[in-house]
Amino acid sequence: MTHDNVDDINKPNQPFDVIGKIVPVFQNGEWTFSECLFDEPYEKSYPDDEENWSEYIENPEKVIFLYYENNECIGQVRLRKNWNKYAYIEDIAVAKNHRNKGVGHKIIEKAIEWANQKNLFGLMLETQDVNLQACRFYSKIGFQIGAVDTMLYCNFSNANEKAIFWYMKF
């Protein structure tokens, strides 16, 4: 991202379908999960982020990569160096009409490249247990559950959701 394309940052932030949730289980020192599909799926969206985006431009500790197709911003990933020597994915998004077409893989590859350049040990991120499609994606490309937080959302309207922390070790 540069000053010239900063207005594109929230374009891929579009609603997603909530079709179920993962049910994580910690046993014998390892996380596994099963899936629980909902009888009635629903659509969920997040408000656009409003940050001081200039803090990410030419910053060795933070970066935003935007993914374009035909001059349209259809994906983005926002990263920062985390205290635990992982690259923390603050946000990742792919425009609705471009999901399941390999864009997410390309975005993660770019995040891995950046983390490797910074000599970090891997990637980490957090998502909700009800973002089943994202959880499936992270699991499929090599992320592992590292923790589940039952309190992160307890003071909000989504209080019944659990935060799932995913890790990809290099």
Short mmCIF file of N, CA and C in Angstrom, two decimals:
data_model
loop_
_atom_site.label_atom_id
_atom_site.label_comp_id
_atom_site.label_asym_id
_atom_site.label_seq_id
_atom_site.Cartn_x
_atom_site.Cartn_y
_atom_site.Cartn_z
N MET A 1 0.84 -1.17 0.00
CA MET A 1 0.00 0.00 0.00
C MET A 1 0.89 1.23 0.00
N THR A 2 0.45 2.23 -0.73
CA THR A 2 1.15 3.50 -0.78
C THR A 2 0.12 4.61 -0.52
N HIS A 3 0.61 5.83 -0.48
CA HIS A 3 -0.32 6.96 -0.31
C HIS A 3 -1.28 7.05 -1.49
N ASP A 4 -0.87 6.56 -2.65
CA ASP A 4 -1.70 6.65 -3.85
C ASP A 4 -2.89 5.68 -3.85
N ASN A 5 -2.77 4.56 -3.15
CA ASN A 5 -3.88 3.60 -3.18
C ASN A 5 -4.49 3.33 -1.80
N VAL A 6 -4.23 4.20 -0.85
CA VAL A 6 -4.74 4.01 0.51
C VAL A 6 -6.27 3.95 0.56
N ASP A 7 -6.94 4.57 -0.38
CA ASP A 7 -8.41 4.54 -0.39
C ASP A 7 -8.97 3.17 -0.75
N ASP A 8 -8.12 2.26 -1.21
CA ASP A 8 -8.57 0.93 -1.59
C ASP A 8 -8.60 -0.05 -0.42
N ILE A 9 -8.09 0.34 0.73
CA ILE A 9 -7.88 -0.58 1.85
C ILE A 9 -9.14 -1.34 2.26
N ASN A 10 -10.28 -0.72 2.31
CA ASN A 10 -11.49 -1.39 2.78
C ASN A 10 -12.36 -1.97 1.67
N LYS A 11 -11.95 -1.85 0.42
CA LYS A 11 -12.78 -2.34 -0.69
C LYS A 11 -13.06 -3.85 -0.61
N PRO A 12 -12.08 -4.69 -0.23
CA PRO A 12 -12.39 -6.13 -0.15
C PRO A 12 -13.20 -6.52 1.08
N ASN A 13 -13.44 -5.59 1.99
CA ASN A 13 -14.18 -5.88 3.22
C ASN A 13 -15.67 -5.99 2.91
N GLN A 14 -16.09 -7.20 2.60
CA GLN A 14 -17.48 -7.44 2.22
C GLN A 14 -18.07 -8.54 3.09
N PRO A 15 -19.38 -8.61 3.17
CA PRO A 15 -20.03 -9.62 4.03
C PRO A 15 -19.62 -11.05 3.65
N PHE A 16 -19.79 -11.94 4.61
CA PHE A 16 -19.54 -13.36 4.37
C PHE A 16 -20.69 -14.15 4.97
N ASP A 17 -20.86 -15.37 4.46
CA ASP A 17 -21.93 -16.24 4.93
C ASP A 17 -21.46 -17.05 6.13
N VAL A 18 -22.26 -17.02 7.18
CA VAL A 18 -22.00 -17.84 8.36
C VAL A 18 -22.86 -19.08 8.21
N ILE A 19 -22.18 -20.20 7.93
CA ILE A 19 -22.88 -21.45 7.66
C ILE A 19 -22.79 -22.44 8.81
N GLY A 20 -21.96 -22.11 9.78
CA GLY A 20 -21.75 -23.00 10.93
C GLY A 20 -20.60 -22.50 11.76
N LYS A 21 -20.08 -23.35 12.60
CA LYS A 21 -18.94 -22.97 13.45
C LYS A 21 -18.05 -24.19 13.66
N ILE A 22 -16.83 -23.90 14.12
CA ILE A 22 -15.97 -25.01 14.51
C ILE A 22 -16.14 -25.23 16.00
N VAL A 23 -15.92 -26.46 16.41
CA VAL A 23 -15.97 -26.84 17.82
C VAL A 23 -14.59 -27.38 18.18
N PRO A 24 -13.74 -26.51 18.74
CA PRO A 24 -12.38 -26.94 19.05
C PRO A 24 -12.32 -27.80 20.31
N VAL A 25 -11.38 -28.74 20.31
CA VAL A 25 -11.17 -29.63 21.45
C VAL A 25 -9.66 -29.71 21.71
N PHE A 26 -9.27 -29.51 22.96
CA PHE A 26 -7.86 -29.63 23.34
C PHE A 26 -7.69 -30.93 24.11
N GLN A 27 -6.91 -31.84 23.54
CA GLN A 27 -6.73 -33.15 24.16
C GLN A 27 -5.31 -33.64 23.89
N ASN A 28 -4.68 -34.16 24.93
CA ASN A 28 -3.32 -34.68 24.81
C ASN A 28 -2.35 -33.67 24.20
N GLY A 29 -2.52 -32.41 24.58
CA GLY A 29 -1.62 -31.36 24.13
C GLY A 29 -1.82 -30.89 22.71
N GLU A 30 -2.91 -31.29 22.07
CA GLU A 30 -3.16 -30.88 20.69
C GLU A 30 -4.60 -30.41 20.50
N TRP A 31 -4.75 -29.45 19.61
CA TRP A 31 -6.07 -28.95 19.24
C TRP A 31 -6.58 -29.67 18.00
N THR A 32 -7.82 -30.07 18.05
CA THR A 32 -8.54 -30.56 16.88
C THR A 32 -9.87 -29.82 16.86
N PHE A 33 -10.62 -30.02 15.80
CA PHE A 33 -11.96 -29.41 15.78
C PHE A 33 -12.88 -30.22 14.91
N SER A 34 -14.14 -30.12 15.23
CA SER A 34 -15.19 -30.66 14.39
C SER A 34 -16.02 -29.46 13.92
N GLU A 35 -16.97 -29.73 13.06
CA GLU A 35 -17.82 -28.67 12.54
C GLU A 35 -19.27 -28.89 12.95
N CYS A 36 -19.95 -27.81 13.19
CA CYS A 36 -21.38 -27.83 13.47
C CYS A 36 -22.04 -26.88 12.45
N LEU A 37 -22.77 -27.44 11.51
CA LEU A 37 -23.43 -26.62 10.49
C LEU A 37 -24.75 -26.09 11.03
N PHE A 38 -25.07 -24.86 10.67
CA PHE A 38 -26.30 -24.23 11.12
C PHE A 38 -27.47 -24.59 10.19
N ASP A 39 -28.64 -24.73 10.77
CA ASP A 39 -29.83 -24.98 9.97
C ASP A 39 -30.18 -23.77 9.11
N GLU A 40 -29.93 -22.59 9.67
CA GLU A 40 -30.23 -21.36 8.95
C GLU A 40 -28.99 -20.48 8.90
N PRO A 41 -28.26 -20.52 7.80
CA PRO A 41 -27.10 -19.65 7.65
C PRO A 41 -27.52 -18.18 7.66
N TYR A 42 -26.57 -17.32 7.95
CA TYR A 42 -26.84 -15.88 7.93
C TYR A 42 -25.60 -15.15 7.43
N GLU A 43 -25.79 -13.90 7.08
CA GLU A 43 -24.70 -13.09 6.56
C GLU A 43 -24.15 -12.21 7.68
N LYS A 44 -22.83 -12.06 7.68
CA LYS A 44 -22.17 -11.24 8.70
C LYS A 44 -21.21 -10.30 8.00
N SER A 45 -21.06 -9.12 8.55
CA SER A 45 -20.08 -8.17 8.01
C SER A 45 -19.44 -7.42 9.16
N TYR A 46 -18.30 -6.86 8.87
CA TYR A 46 -17.58 -6.05 9.84
C TYR A 46 -17.55 -4.62 9.32
N PRO A 47 -17.56 -3.65 10.23
CA PRO A 47 -17.46 -2.26 9.77
C PRO A 47 -16.08 -2.02 9.16
N ASP A 48 -16.00 -1.07 8.26
CA ASP A 48 -14.70 -0.70 7.69
C ASP A 48 -13.79 -0.20 8.79
N ASP A 49 -12.53 -0.59 8.71
CA ASP A 49 -11.54 -0.10 9.67
C ASP A 49 -11.18 1.33 9.32
N GLU A 50 -11.00 2.11 10.34
CA GLU A 50 -10.56 3.49 10.16
C GLU A 50 -9.34 3.69 11.04
N GLU A 51 -8.20 3.55 10.43
CA GLU A 51 -6.92 3.66 11.12
C GLU A 51 -6.14 4.80 10.50
N ASN A 52 -5.02 5.10 11.12
CA ASN A 52 -4.07 6.02 10.51
C ASN A 52 -3.21 5.18 9.57
N TRP A 53 -3.69 5.00 8.34
CA TRP A 53 -3.05 4.09 7.40
C TRP A 53 -1.63 4.51 7.06
N SER A 54 -1.31 5.79 7.22
CA SER A 54 0.06 6.24 6.91
C SER A 54 1.09 5.56 7.82
N GLU A 55 0.65 5.06 8.98
CA GLU A 55 1.58 4.35 9.88
C GLU A 55 2.09 3.06 9.26
N TYR A 56 1.43 2.54 8.23
CA TYR A 56 1.82 1.29 7.59
C TYR A 56 2.73 1.51 6.38
N ILE A 57 2.81 2.72 5.91
CA ILE A 57 3.59 3.01 4.71
C ILE A 57 5.04 3.23 5.10
N GLU A 58 5.92 2.45 4.49
CA GLU A 58 7.37 2.50 4.73
C GLU A 58 7.72 2.28 6.20
N ASN A 59 6.96 1.42 6.87
CA ASN A 59 7.21 1.09 8.28
C ASN A 59 7.79 -0.32 8.32
N PRO A 60 8.97 -0.50 8.89
CA PRO A 60 9.57 -1.84 8.92
C PRO A 60 8.85 -2.83 9.85
N GLU A 61 7.96 -2.32 10.70
CA GLU A 61 7.25 -3.16 11.66
C GLU A 61 5.84 -3.54 11.23
N LYS A 62 5.30 -2.84 10.22
CA LYS A 62 3.93 -3.03 9.77
C LYS A 62 3.87 -2.91 8.25
N VAL A 63 2.87 -3.57 7.66
CA VAL A 63 2.71 -3.44 6.22
C VAL A 63 1.28 -3.84 5.82
N ILE A 64 0.82 -3.28 4.73
CA ILE A 64 -0.44 -3.69 4.12
C ILE A 64 -0.15 -4.01 2.66
N PHE A 65 -0.57 -5.21 2.24
CA PHE A 65 -0.47 -5.59 0.84
C PHE A 65 -1.88 -5.63 0.27
N LEU A 66 -2.06 -4.99 -0.87
CA LEU A 66 -3.33 -4.99 -1.58
C LEU A 66 -3.19 -5.87 -2.81
N TYR A 67 -4.23 -6.62 -3.12
CA TYR A 67 -4.22 -7.52 -4.27
C TYR A 67 -5.20 -6.98 -5.30
N TYR A 68 -4.70 -6.81 -6.52
CA TYR A 68 -5.50 -6.23 -7.60
C TYR A 68 -5.72 -7.21 -8.73
N GLU A 69 -6.89 -7.12 -9.32
CA GLU A 69 -7.20 -7.84 -10.55
C GLU A 69 -7.96 -6.87 -11.44
N ASN A 70 -7.46 -6.66 -12.64
CA ASN A 70 -8.07 -5.70 -13.58
C ASN A 70 -8.25 -4.33 -12.94
N ASN A 71 -7.23 -3.86 -12.25
CA ASN A 71 -7.21 -2.55 -11.59
C ASN A 71 -8.23 -2.40 -10.47
N GLU A 72 -8.79 -3.51 -10.00
CA GLU A 72 -9.75 -3.49 -8.90
C GLU A 72 -9.12 -4.17 -7.68
N CYS A 73 -9.17 -3.51 -6.54
CA CYS A 73 -8.64 -4.09 -5.32
C CYS A 73 -9.63 -5.15 -4.82
N ILE A 74 -9.18 -6.42 -4.85
CA ILE A 74 -10.07 -7.51 -4.47
C ILE A 74 -9.58 -8.27 -3.24
N GLY A 75 -8.44 -7.85 -2.71
CA GLY A 75 -7.92 -8.53 -1.53
C GLY A 75 -6.91 -7.67 -0.80
N GLN A 76 -6.75 -7.97 0.48
CA GLN A 76 -5.75 -7.25 1.26
C GLN A 76 -5.37 -8.06 2.49
N VAL A 77 -4.17 -7.80 2.97
CA VAL A 77 -3.70 -8.37 4.22
C VAL A 77 -2.92 -7.28 4.95
N ARG A 78 -3.21 -7.15 6.24
CA ARG A 78 -2.56 -6.16 7.09
C ARG A 78 -1.75 -6.92 8.14
N LEU A 79 -0.44 -6.68 8.18
CA LEU A 79 0.48 -7.42 9.04
C LEU A 79 1.28 -6.49 9.94
N ARG A 80 1.71 -7.05 11.06
CA ARG A 80 2.67 -6.35 11.91
C ARG A 80 3.54 -7.38 12.61
N LYS A 81 4.74 -6.95 12.96
CA LYS A 81 5.61 -7.80 13.75
C LYS A 81 5.02 -7.88 15.15
N ASN A 82 4.87 -9.08 15.67
CA ASN A 82 4.31 -9.26 17.00
C ASN A 82 5.44 -9.52 17.99
N TRP A 83 5.17 -9.30 19.26
CA TRP A 83 6.18 -9.45 20.30
C TRP A 83 6.73 -10.88 20.39
N ASN A 84 5.95 -11.89 19.95
CA ASN A 84 6.36 -13.29 20.06
C ASN A 84 7.11 -13.79 18.83
N LYS A 85 7.58 -12.86 18.01
CA LYS A 85 8.37 -13.16 16.81
C LYS A 85 7.55 -13.86 15.72
N TYR A 86 6.25 -13.61 15.73
CA TYR A 86 5.37 -14.02 14.64
C TYR A 86 4.92 -12.76 13.91
N ALA A 87 4.54 -12.92 12.67
CA ALA A 87 3.85 -11.85 11.95
C ALA A 87 2.38 -12.01 12.27
N TYR A 88 1.80 -10.99 12.87
CA TYR A 88 0.39 -11.03 13.24
C TYR A 88 -0.44 -10.46 12.10
N ILE A 89 -1.34 -11.27 11.58
CA ILE A 89 -2.25 -10.82 10.53
C ILE A 89 -3.40 -10.10 11.24
N GLU A 90 -3.38 -8.78 11.17
CA GLU A 90 -4.42 -7.98 11.80
C GLU A 90 -5.74 -8.09 11.05
N ASP A 91 -5.63 -8.22 9.73
CA ASP A 91 -6.83 -8.33 8.92
C ASP A 91 -6.46 -8.98 7.59
N ILE A 92 -7.37 -9.75 7.08
CA ILE A 92 -7.22 -10.34 5.75
C ILE A 92 -8.63 -10.37 5.15
N ALA A 93 -8.73 -9.99 3.89
CA ALA A 93 -10.05 -9.95 3.25
C ALA A 93 -9.91 -10.21 1.76
N VAL A 94 -10.90 -10.90 1.23
CA VAL A 94 -11.02 -11.13 -0.21
C VAL A 94 -12.46 -10.76 -0.57
N ALA A 95 -12.60 -9.97 -1.62
CA ALA A 95 -13.94 -9.55 -2.08
C ALA A 95 -14.80 -10.78 -2.36
N LYS A 96 -16.08 -10.67 -2.04
CA LYS A 96 -17.00 -11.81 -2.08
C LYS A 96 -16.98 -12.58 -3.40
N ASN A 97 -17.00 -11.88 -4.52
CA ASN A 97 -17.05 -12.55 -5.82
C ASN A 97 -15.73 -13.19 -6.24
N HIS A 98 -14.69 -13.02 -5.43
CA HIS A 98 -13.37 -13.55 -5.77
C HIS A 98 -12.90 -14.62 -4.78
N ARG A 99 -13.77 -15.01 -3.87
CA ARG A 99 -13.41 -16.03 -2.89
C ARG A 99 -13.40 -17.41 -3.56
N ASN A 100 -12.60 -18.30 -2.99
CA ASN A 100 -12.45 -19.67 -3.49
C ASN A 100 -11.87 -19.72 -4.91
N LYS A 101 -11.03 -18.73 -5.23
CA LYS A 101 -10.39 -18.68 -6.55
C LYS A 101 -8.87 -18.55 -6.43
N GLY A 102 -8.32 -18.78 -5.24
CA GLY A 102 -6.87 -18.74 -5.07
C GLY A 102 -6.31 -17.41 -4.60
N VAL A 103 -7.14 -16.39 -4.47
CA VAL A 103 -6.66 -15.08 -4.05
C VAL A 103 -6.13 -15.15 -2.61
N GLY A 104 -6.86 -15.83 -1.74
CA GLY A 104 -6.42 -15.95 -0.34
C GLY A 104 -5.06 -16.62 -0.24
N HIS A 105 -4.83 -17.66 -1.05
CA HIS A 105 -3.52 -18.34 -1.06
C HIS A 105 -2.41 -17.37 -1.45
N LYS A 106 -2.65 -16.56 -2.47
CA LYS A 106 -1.64 -15.61 -2.93
C LYS A 106 -1.37 -14.55 -1.87
N ILE A 107 -2.41 -14.13 -1.17
CA ILE A 107 -2.23 -13.15 -0.11
C ILE A 107 -1.40 -13.74 1.03
N ILE A 108 -1.70 -14.97 1.40
CA ILE A 108 -0.93 -15.63 2.47
C ILE A 108 0.52 -15.84 2.03
N GLU A 109 0.75 -16.20 0.77
CA GLU A 109 2.12 -16.34 0.27
C GLU A 109 2.89 -15.04 0.43
N LYS A 110 2.24 -13.92 0.16
CA LYS A 110 2.90 -12.61 0.32
C LYS A 110 3.18 -12.33 1.80
N ALA A 111 2.25 -12.72 2.66
CA ALA A 111 2.47 -12.54 4.11
C ALA A 111 3.65 -13.39 4.57
N ILE A 112 3.74 -14.62 4.08
CA ILE A 112 4.86 -15.50 4.43
C ILE A 112 6.17 -14.89 3.95
N GLU A 113 6.18 -14.38 2.75
CA GLU A 113 7.38 -13.74 2.20
C GLU A 113 7.83 -12.59 3.09
N TRP A 114 6.90 -11.73 3.50
CA TRP A 114 7.23 -10.59 4.36
C TRP A 114 7.76 -11.08 5.71
N ALA A 115 7.10 -12.07 6.31
CA ALA A 115 7.54 -12.60 7.60
C ALA A 115 8.93 -13.20 7.50
N ASN A 116 9.20 -13.91 6.42
CA ASN A 116 10.53 -14.48 6.23
C ASN A 116 11.59 -13.39 6.09
N GLN A 117 11.28 -12.32 5.37
CA GLN A 117 12.21 -11.20 5.23
C GLN A 117 12.51 -10.55 6.57
N LYS A 118 11.56 -10.63 7.49
CA LYS A 118 11.74 -10.04 8.83
C LYS A 118 12.30 -11.04 9.83
N ASN A 119 12.64 -12.25 9.35
CA ASN A 119 13.19 -13.31 10.21
C ASN A 119 12.24 -13.69 11.34
N LEU A 120 10.96 -13.74 11.03
CA LEU A 120 9.95 -14.13 12.01
C LEU A 120 9.71 -15.63 11.93
N PHE A 121 9.12 -16.20 12.96
CA PHE A 121 8.96 -17.65 13.07
C PHE A 121 7.70 -18.19 12.42
N GLY A 122 6.81 -17.31 11.99
CA GLY A 122 5.57 -17.78 11.38
C GLY A 122 4.53 -16.68 11.32
N LEU A 123 3.31 -17.10 11.03
CA LEU A 123 2.15 -16.20 10.97
C LEU A 123 1.19 -16.57 12.08
N MET A 124 0.45 -15.60 12.56
CA MET A 124 -0.63 -15.86 13.50
C MET A 124 -1.78 -14.91 13.20
N LEU A 125 -2.99 -15.33 13.59
CA LEU A 125 -4.17 -14.50 13.41
C LEU A 125 -5.26 -14.98 14.34
N GLU A 126 -6.32 -14.21 14.41
CA GLU A 126 -7.48 -14.57 15.23
C GLU A 126 -8.72 -14.41 14.38
N THR A 127 -9.62 -15.37 14.52
CA THR A 127 -10.93 -15.25 13.89
C THR A 127 -11.95 -15.90 14.81
N GLN A 128 -13.22 -15.72 14.51
CA GLN A 128 -14.28 -16.26 15.35
C GLN A 128 -14.59 -17.70 14.95
N ASP A 129 -15.07 -18.46 15.91
CA ASP A 129 -15.44 -19.86 15.65
C ASP A 129 -16.57 -19.97 14.62
N VAL A 130 -17.40 -18.92 14.48
CA VAL A 130 -18.50 -18.96 13.52
C VAL A 130 -18.06 -18.59 12.10
N ASN A 131 -16.83 -18.20 11.92
CA ASN A 131 -16.32 -17.93 10.58
C ASN A 131 -15.76 -19.25 10.03
N LEU A 132 -16.68 -20.20 9.85
CA LEU A 132 -16.31 -21.57 9.49
C LEU A 132 -15.52 -21.63 8.19
N GLN A 133 -15.93 -20.86 7.21
CA GLN A 133 -15.22 -20.93 5.93
C GLN A 133 -13.78 -20.43 6.06
N ALA A 134 -13.57 -19.40 6.85
CA ALA A 134 -12.20 -18.92 7.09
C ALA A 134 -11.41 -19.98 7.87
N CYS A 135 -12.02 -20.58 8.88
CA CYS A 135 -11.34 -21.61 9.66
C CYS A 135 -10.95 -22.79 8.77
N ARG A 136 -11.83 -23.18 7.88
CA ARG A 136 -11.50 -24.26 6.95
C ARG A 136 -10.30 -23.88 6.09
N PHE A 137 -10.30 -22.64 5.61
CA PHE A 137 -9.20 -22.15 4.77
C PHE A 137 -7.89 -22.19 5.55
N TYR A 138 -7.88 -21.64 6.76
CA TYR A 138 -6.64 -21.61 7.53
C TYR A 138 -6.13 -23.02 7.80
N SER A 139 -7.01 -23.92 8.17
CA SER A 139 -6.61 -25.30 8.44
C SER A 139 -6.05 -25.95 7.17
N LYS A 140 -6.69 -25.73 6.05
CA LYS A 140 -6.29 -26.35 4.78
C LYS A 140 -4.89 -25.91 4.35
N ILE A 141 -4.54 -24.65 4.62
CA ILE A 141 -3.24 -24.16 4.14
C ILE A 141 -2.12 -24.30 5.17
N GLY A 142 -2.42 -24.95 6.30
CA GLY A 142 -1.34 -25.27 7.22
C GLY A 142 -1.33 -24.55 8.55
N PHE A 143 -2.33 -23.74 8.83
CA PHE A 143 -2.42 -23.13 10.16
C PHE A 143 -2.92 -24.17 11.15
N GLN A 144 -2.52 -24.01 12.40
CA GLN A 144 -3.00 -24.86 13.49
C GLN A 144 -3.60 -23.98 14.57
N ILE A 145 -4.60 -24.50 15.25
CA ILE A 145 -5.15 -23.77 16.39
C ILE A 145 -4.10 -23.75 17.49
N GLY A 146 -3.88 -22.57 18.05
CA GLY A 146 -2.94 -22.43 19.15
C GLY A 146 -3.63 -22.09 20.45
N ALA A 147 -4.84 -21.53 20.36
CA ALA A 147 -5.56 -21.14 21.56
C ALA A 147 -7.00 -20.79 21.20
N VAL A 148 -7.85 -20.90 22.22
CA VAL A 148 -9.26 -20.50 22.11
C VAL A 148 -9.53 -19.57 23.28
N ASP A 149 -10.14 -18.43 22.98
CA ASP A 149 -10.46 -17.44 24.02
C ASP A 149 -11.98 -17.30 24.09
N THR A 150 -12.56 -17.68 25.21
CA THR A 150 -14.02 -17.61 25.38
C THR A 150 -14.49 -16.26 25.89
N MET A 151 -13.56 -15.38 26.25
CA MET A 151 -13.93 -14.10 26.85
C MET A 151 -13.72 -12.88 25.94
N LEU A 152 -13.02 -13.04 24.85
CA LEU A 152 -12.65 -11.89 24.02
C LEU A 152 -13.85 -11.07 23.58
N TYR A 153 -14.95 -11.72 23.25
CA TYR A 153 -16.13 -11.02 22.75
C TYR A 153 -17.27 -10.91 23.77
N CYS A 154 -17.02 -11.24 25.02
CA CYS A 154 -18.09 -11.34 26.02
C CYS A 154 -18.84 -10.03 26.28
N ASN A 155 -18.28 -8.90 25.96
CA ASN A 155 -18.94 -7.62 26.22
C ASN A 155 -19.60 -7.02 24.98
N PHE A 156 -19.74 -7.83 23.94
CA PHE A 156 -20.30 -7.32 22.69
C PHE A 156 -21.50 -8.16 22.27
N SER A 157 -22.15 -7.72 21.19
CA SER A 157 -23.35 -8.42 20.73
C SER A 157 -23.05 -9.84 20.27
N ASN A 158 -21.81 -10.12 19.92
CA ASN A 158 -21.43 -11.47 19.51
C ASN A 158 -20.81 -12.24 20.68
N ALA A 159 -21.35 -12.03 21.88
CA ALA A 159 -20.79 -12.58 23.12
C ALA A 159 -20.69 -14.10 23.13
N ASN A 160 -21.50 -14.77 22.33
CA ASN A 160 -21.45 -16.24 22.32
C ASN A 160 -20.37 -16.79 21.39
N GLU A 161 -19.69 -15.93 20.66
CA GLU A 161 -18.62 -16.39 19.77
C GLU A 161 -17.32 -16.57 20.53
N LYS A 162 -16.53 -17.52 20.06
CA LYS A 162 -15.22 -17.78 20.64
C LYS A 162 -14.15 -17.28 19.68
N ALA A 163 -13.08 -16.74 20.23
CA ALA A 163 -11.94 -16.32 19.41
C ALA A 163 -11.01 -17.50 19.24
N ILE A 164 -10.67 -17.79 18.00
CA ILE A 164 -9.76 -18.88 17.68
C ILE A 164 -8.46 -18.26 17.19
N PHE A 165 -7.38 -18.61 17.84
CA PHE A 165 -6.06 -18.11 17.45
C PHE A 165 -5.36 -19.21 16.65
N TRP A 166 -5.01 -18.85 15.42
CA TRP A 166 -4.39 -19.78 14.46
C TRP A 166 -2.93 -19.40 14.27
N TYR A 167 -2.08 -20.42 14.12
CA TYR A 167 -0.64 -20.24 13.93
C TYR A 167 -0.14 -21.07 12.77
N MET A 168 0.77 -20.50 12.00
CA MET A 168 1.50 -21.22 10.98
C MET A 168 2.98 -21.05 11.32
N LYS A 169 3.60 -22.13 11.77
CA LYS A 169 5.03 -22.09 12.12
C LYS A 169 5.85 -22.37 10.87
N PHE A 170 6.96 -21.65 10.72
CA PHE A 170 7.87 -21.89 9.60
C PHE A 170 8.95 -22.87 10.05
#
